Amino acid sequence: MAKKIKNIAVFSSGGDAPGMNAAIRAVVRTGTYYGLNVYGIIGGYEGMIKGKFKKMEKRGVGNILHRGGTVLKTARSMEFMTKEGRAKAYKSLKKKKIDACIAIGGNGTFTGAKVFTKEHNIPFIGIPGTIDNDLYGTDYTIGFDTALNTAMEAIDRIRDTADSHNRVFFVEVMGRHSGFLALDTGIGTGAGGIVIPEKETQIEDLIQLLKKNATRKKLFSVIIVSEGNKMGGAPEIAAIIKKRFTNFDTRVTVIGHLQRGGSPTCMDRVLASRLGFEAVNALLNNKLNVMVGITNNEVNYTSFKKAISKSKPIDLRLLEMAEILAM
Ligand code: F6P
């Protein structure tokens, strides 16, 4: 028979994402509703190793739903990548009598969870939280929608100045190795071109596109570039293009960490609340060592292995659509 769960710990790890606080609130309030003791771990796996626990109360997570960042802090722990580091983390969890952990994060977080749960007998549940949206097993990850909207607002402003000066702007958005952020930002801003790592032959296409624009007297353009392209980000791609179009006035903007902060959108707050609630329910229903996700508006569970190793397909038809609509 499964061990009765009484004490759980929740933590955020890896790059922060708007909506993580909403997920923490949901875990704490759902857990306490079911009579569990909920602890927060400060600073992700680093905090787990160092034994930084904090008892969480339902009123203690008031007024955080709308805030970006994470009240539990976060880190990318090198020590947790080692067997010794994970053994220390296990010792800390045991000392605190933690029966199960809820991890909010992305790829690196679940890679750690996968290895840890193979080595030690404390189960984990994962909540997908990353602006990159690159996890298999959920349509959206927490923070993706907010990051999209932040990038969109920034690019709307760039568009104004690009138009005034007849300039070609190369705008770099985050996404690590995946182009989800770039693709949707590009569609949402009517970008003249979108360069993502999932499509390799794009430089030639882009050159043809800019040539076409020039003959059609389309004098300004905003090209969205995902940071994870093989040829580099916006500065590198802008340099390649500039060599072929010396007469174009080009500029580069890297949006960077602006996309990671700010108040989460309602979409992200709802998603995070649902996932936090479902993570606790999964634990209580003995669905262990899985990431909880939502696909087609239904809750589902994916093993950590699948969530990190299967790649979520990007719809390349949307690139084609974006090009047609930006004419
Ligand atoms: O995974 C989220 C993310 O923002 C990626 O899009 C980006 O490549 C990376 O984190 C940046 O990491 P850091 O904040 O450590 O510079």
XYZ file of C-alpha atoms and ligand atoms in Angstrom:
343
model
C 0.000 0.000 0.000
C 1.234 3.517 -0.801
C 2.692 5.507 2.073
C 0.318 8.139 3.443
C 1.452 11.614 2.449
C 1.467 14.177 5.264
C 4.299 16.604 4.572
C 5.003 18.003 1.135
C 7.546 20.493 -0.176
C 7.142 22.840 -3.111
C 9.918 24.685 -4.918
C 10.651 26.596 -8.101
C 13.747 25.881 -10.141
C 15.565 26.951 -13.316
C 14.587 30.176 -15.080
C 11.729 31.945 -13.340
C 8.467 32.403 -15.230
C 5.507 34.702 -14.580
C 2.791 32.620 -12.931
C 5.098 30.572 -10.714
C 3.713 32.436 -7.690
C 0.174 31.548 -8.721
C 1.239 27.882 -8.851
C 2.889 28.102 -5.413
C -0.281 29.662 -3.994
C -2.400 26.905 -5.520
C -0.165 24.137 -4.128
C -0.118 25.669 -0.639
C -3.847 26.288 -0.492
C -4.847 22.942 -2.002
C -2.402 21.110 0.241
C -3.589 22.809 3.419
C -7.213 22.289 2.350
C -6.522 18.543 2.342
C -4.809 18.753 5.724
C -1.218 18.446 4.504
C 1.743 20.320 5.943
C 3.249 22.310 3.089
C 6.857 23.510 3.140
C 8.466 25.851 0.648
C 12.075 25.219 -0.334
C 13.981 28.460 -0.862
C 16.195 28.551 -3.964
C 15.299 25.348 -5.824
C 17.603 22.326 -5.654
C 20.324 24.486 -4.045
C 17.981 25.201 -1.155
C 17.031 21.522 -0.968
C 20.686 20.561 -0.562
C 21.223 23.233 2.098
C 17.992 22.400 3.948
C 16.324 25.791 3.432
C 12.701 24.973 4.268
C 9.934 27.331 5.230
C 6.523 26.294 6.519
C 3.857 27.726 4.238
C 0.451 28.778 5.520
C -2.621 29.452 3.434
C -2.759 33.126 4.410
C 0.980 33.464 3.864
C 0.546 33.131 0.111
C -1.990 35.960 -0.088
C -1.263 38.785 -2.508
C 1.220 36.863 -4.671
C -1.108 35.561 -7.417
C -0.523 38.627 -9.573
C 3.220 38.982 -9.024
C 5.951 37.923 -11.448
C 9.101 36.099 -10.352
C 8.914 33.538 -7.580
C 8.616 34.178 -3.850
C 10.487 30.907 -3.262
C 13.431 32.149 -5.369
C 15.096 29.923 -7.920
C 18.504 28.681 -9.030
C 20.230 26.441 -11.516
C 22.076 24.023 -9.222
C 25.316 22.423 -10.392
C 25.633 20.436 -7.175
C 22.293 18.690 -7.690
C 23.671 17.331 -10.953
C 26.076 15.209 -8.920
C 25.151 12.002 -7.074
C 26.626 13.439 -3.870
C 24.563 16.602 -4.209
C 21.365 14.597 -4.653
C 22.252 12.441 -1.648
C 22.609 15.614 0.452
C 19.237 16.825 -0.820
C 17.653 13.491 0.132
C 19.116 13.749 3.608
C 17.644 17.244 4.060
C 14.210 16.082 2.870
C 14.313 13.074 5.204
C 15.354 15.268 8.138
C 12.316 17.460 7.529
C 10.132 14.321 7.116
C 9.068 15.358 3.618
C 6.978 12.631 1.944
C 6.784 14.164 -1.532
C 7.957 17.189 -3.532
C 6.296 19.412 -6.098
C 8.781 20.948 -8.535
C 7.864 23.954 -10.667
C 10.224 24.412 -13.596
C 11.343 23.295 -17.007
C 13.721 20.908 -18.690
C 16.607 21.112 -16.209
C 14.255 20.829 -13.238
C 12.645 17.643 -14.521
C 15.978 16.164 -15.571
C 16.973 16.533 -11.906
C 13.639 15.107 -10.729
C 13.968 12.118 -13.056
C 17.397 11.153 -11.742
C 16.580 11.891 -8.106
C 13.422 9.778 -8.066
C 15.355 6.849 -9.566
C 17.938 7.061 -6.782
C 15.758 7.925 -3.794
C 12.337 6.962 -2.518
C 10.731 10.392 -2.281
C 8.243 10.953 -5.111
C 8.041 14.139 -7.171
C 5.325 15.815 -9.197
C 6.331 18.360 -11.823
C 4.518 21.543 -12.793
C 5.662 22.933 -16.165
C 6.882 26.483 -15.630
C 9.063 28.061 -18.318
C 8.579 30.865 -20.786
C 10.004 28.584 -23.522
C 6.930 26.307 -23.791
C 9.259 23.490 -24.806
C 7.898 20.645 -22.679
C 6.166 17.652 -24.134
C 2.902 16.723 -22.379
C 1.308 20.128 -22.021
C -0.020 22.531 -24.618
C 1.273 25.503 -22.647
C 3.786 26.037 -19.872
C 3.372 28.635 -17.138
C 4.852 31.983 -18.211
C 4.689 31.452 -21.951
C 1.599 33.598 -22.484
C 2.950 36.467 -20.369
C 6.316 36.391 -22.142
C 4.504 36.487 -25.483
C 2.486 39.505 -24.466
C 5.548 41.303 -23.105
C 7.442 40.690 -26.344
C 4.414 41.743 -28.374
C 4.131 45.073 -26.560
C 7.838 45.754 -27.036
C 7.654 44.913 -30.737
C 4.580 47.098 -31.287
C 6.730 49.982 -30.089
C 9.635 48.973 -32.294
C 7.266 48.851 -35.243
C 6.410 52.530 -34.779
C 10.009 53.630 -34.976
C 10.854 51.120 -37.738
C 8.038 52.598 -39.801
C 9.107 56.209 -39.158
C 12.685 55.546 -40.279
C 12.060 52.910 -42.958
C 14.326 50.510 -41.118
C 14.647 46.756 -40.917
C 14.689 45.642 -37.289
C 15.929 42.260 -36.168
C 14.358 41.522 -32.806
C 15.625 38.602 -30.752
C 13.307 36.786 -28.387
C 14.197 34.028 -25.938
C 13.212 30.363 -26.214
C 16.523 28.582 -25.717
C 16.491 25.846 -28.402
C 12.873 26.182 -29.427
C 10.956 28.656 -31.532
C 7.537 28.706 -29.834
C 8.023 32.207 -28.427
C 9.353 33.569 -31.712
C 6.617 31.985 -33.817
C 3.653 33.279 -31.823
C 5.274 36.675 -31.207
C 5.846 36.962 -34.948
C 2.249 36.101 -35.808
C 0.888 38.400 -33.108
C 2.916 41.371 -34.309
C 2.557 40.773 -38.041
C 6.319 40.382 -38.367
C 7.899 40.555 -41.812
C 9.863 37.371 -41.080
C 10.297 34.790 -38.344
C 13.518 32.814 -37.892
C 13.271 29.746 -35.662
C 15.651 26.856 -34.947
C 13.118 24.268 -36.135
C 13.482 25.429 -39.738
C 16.993 25.420 -41.087
C 16.869 26.932 -44.532
C 15.576 30.268 -43.415
C 18.329 32.715 -44.277
C 17.858 32.268 -48.038
C 14.071 32.527 -47.597
C 14.559 35.687 -45.599
C 16.771 37.232 -48.247
C 14.173 36.480 -50.929
C 11.486 37.962 -48.719
C 13.369 41.194 -48.102
C 14.118 41.485 -51.806
C 10.437 41.082 -52.559
C 9.540 43.698 -49.957
C 12.007 46.133 -51.474
C 10.504 45.780 -54.959
C 7.003 46.164 -53.501
C 8.102 49.339 -51.736
C 7.501 47.802 -48.316
C 10.040 49.995 -46.677
C 10.205 48.766 -43.116
C 10.242 45.329 -41.603
C 10.436 43.683 -38.230
C 12.078 40.260 -38.323
C 11.668 38.103 -35.203
C 14.656 35.903 -34.460
C 14.652 33.119 -31.900
C 17.820 33.089 -29.787
C 18.424 29.380 -30.398
C 19.174 29.451 -34.136
C 22.230 27.580 -35.374
C 23.532 30.705 -37.122
C 23.135 32.737 -33.977
C 20.660 35.256 -32.638
C 19.503 38.601 -34.028
C 22.954 40.303 -34.128
C 24.518 37.462 -36.134
C 21.597 37.066 -38.521
C 21.339 40.826 -39.015
C 25.050 40.867 -39.912
C 24.596 38.122 -42.540
C 21.644 39.932 -44.090
C 23.365 43.329 -43.991
C 26.204 41.977 -46.110
C 23.696 41.192 -48.861
C 21.659 44.408 -48.476
C 24.077 47.208 -47.859
C 21.430 49.780 -48.734
C 19.129 48.680 -45.891
C 19.179 50.619 -42.663
C 19.152 47.818 -40.085
C 18.907 47.781 -36.312
C 18.994 45.014 -33.720
C 17.028 44.712 -30.464
C 17.501 41.854 -28.026
C 14.491 41.748 -25.714
C 16.257 39.403 -23.274
C 15.166 39.051 -19.681
C 12.407 41.644 -20.019
C 10.343 38.652 -21.181
C 10.846 36.813 -17.913
C 9.435 39.452 -15.567
C 6.154 41.198 -14.999
C 2.700 40.416 -13.778
C 1.334 37.169 -15.253
C -1.529 37.370 -17.749
C -4.895 35.946 -16.757
C -4.160 32.905 -18.983
C -1.019 32.176 -16.985
C -2.730 32.725 -13.631
C -5.490 30.295 -14.542
C -3.069 27.728 -15.970
C -0.809 27.951 -12.900
C -3.755 27.684 -10.503
C -5.070 24.603 -12.298
C -1.676 22.905 -12.439
C -0.916 23.643 -8.773
C -4.297 22.258 -7.720
C -3.905 19.177 -9.934
C -0.345 18.520 -8.744
C -1.525 18.086 -5.149
C -4.455 15.957 -6.302
C -2.081 13.786 -8.343
C 0.031 13.142 -5.252
C -2.987 12.251 -3.159
C -4.228 9.915 -5.894
C -0.876 8.173 -6.003
C 0.073 9.407 -9.483
C 3.758 9.807 -8.739
C 6.893 10.918 -10.579
C 5.041 12.600 -13.420
C 4.642 16.082 -14.805
C 1.090 17.312 -14.700
C 0.054 19.092 -17.870
C -2.990 20.279 -19.771
C -3.618 19.266 -23.366
C -6.863 19.996 -25.200
C -8.074 21.517 -21.930
C -7.752 18.203 -20.114
C -5.373 17.335 -17.322
C -2.856 14.615 -18.078
C 0.315 13.101 -16.661
C 3.605 12.573 -18.465
C 6.673 10.781 -17.148
C 9.653 13.082 -16.549
C 11.552 11.104 -19.150
C 8.980 11.805 -21.855
C 8.429 15.427 -20.843
C 12.110 16.264 -21.324
C 13.130 13.953 -24.148
C 10.192 13.955 -26.542
C 10.099 17.146 -28.509
C 6.893 19.070 -28.679
C 6.161 19.575 -32.378
C 5.986 23.122 -33.662
C 3.473 23.714 -36.429
C 5.567 24.864 -39.395
C 2.399 25.609 -41.359
C 2.027 28.623 -39.076
C 5.272 30.022 -40.487
C 3.807 29.775 -43.969
C 0.645 31.457 -42.736
C 2.613 34.258 -41.067
C 4.407 34.941 -44.325
C 1.172 35.116 -46.323
C -0.479 37.395 -43.774
C 2.509 39.742 -43.583
C 2.488 40.514 -47.294
O 14.490 28.774 -20.009
C 14.102 30.103 -19.862
C 15.134 31.024 -20.436
O 14.683 32.355 -20.284
C 15.521 30.763 -21.888
O 14.593 31.282 -22.807
C 16.878 31.429 -21.968
O 17.658 30.849 -22.980
C 17.451 31.152 -20.599
O 16.359 30.887 -19.738
C 18.286 32.260 -20.022
O 18.840 31.810 -18.840
P 19.495 32.744 -17.730
O 18.394 33.514 -17.058
O 20.161 31.808 -16.806
O 20.412 33.671 -18.449
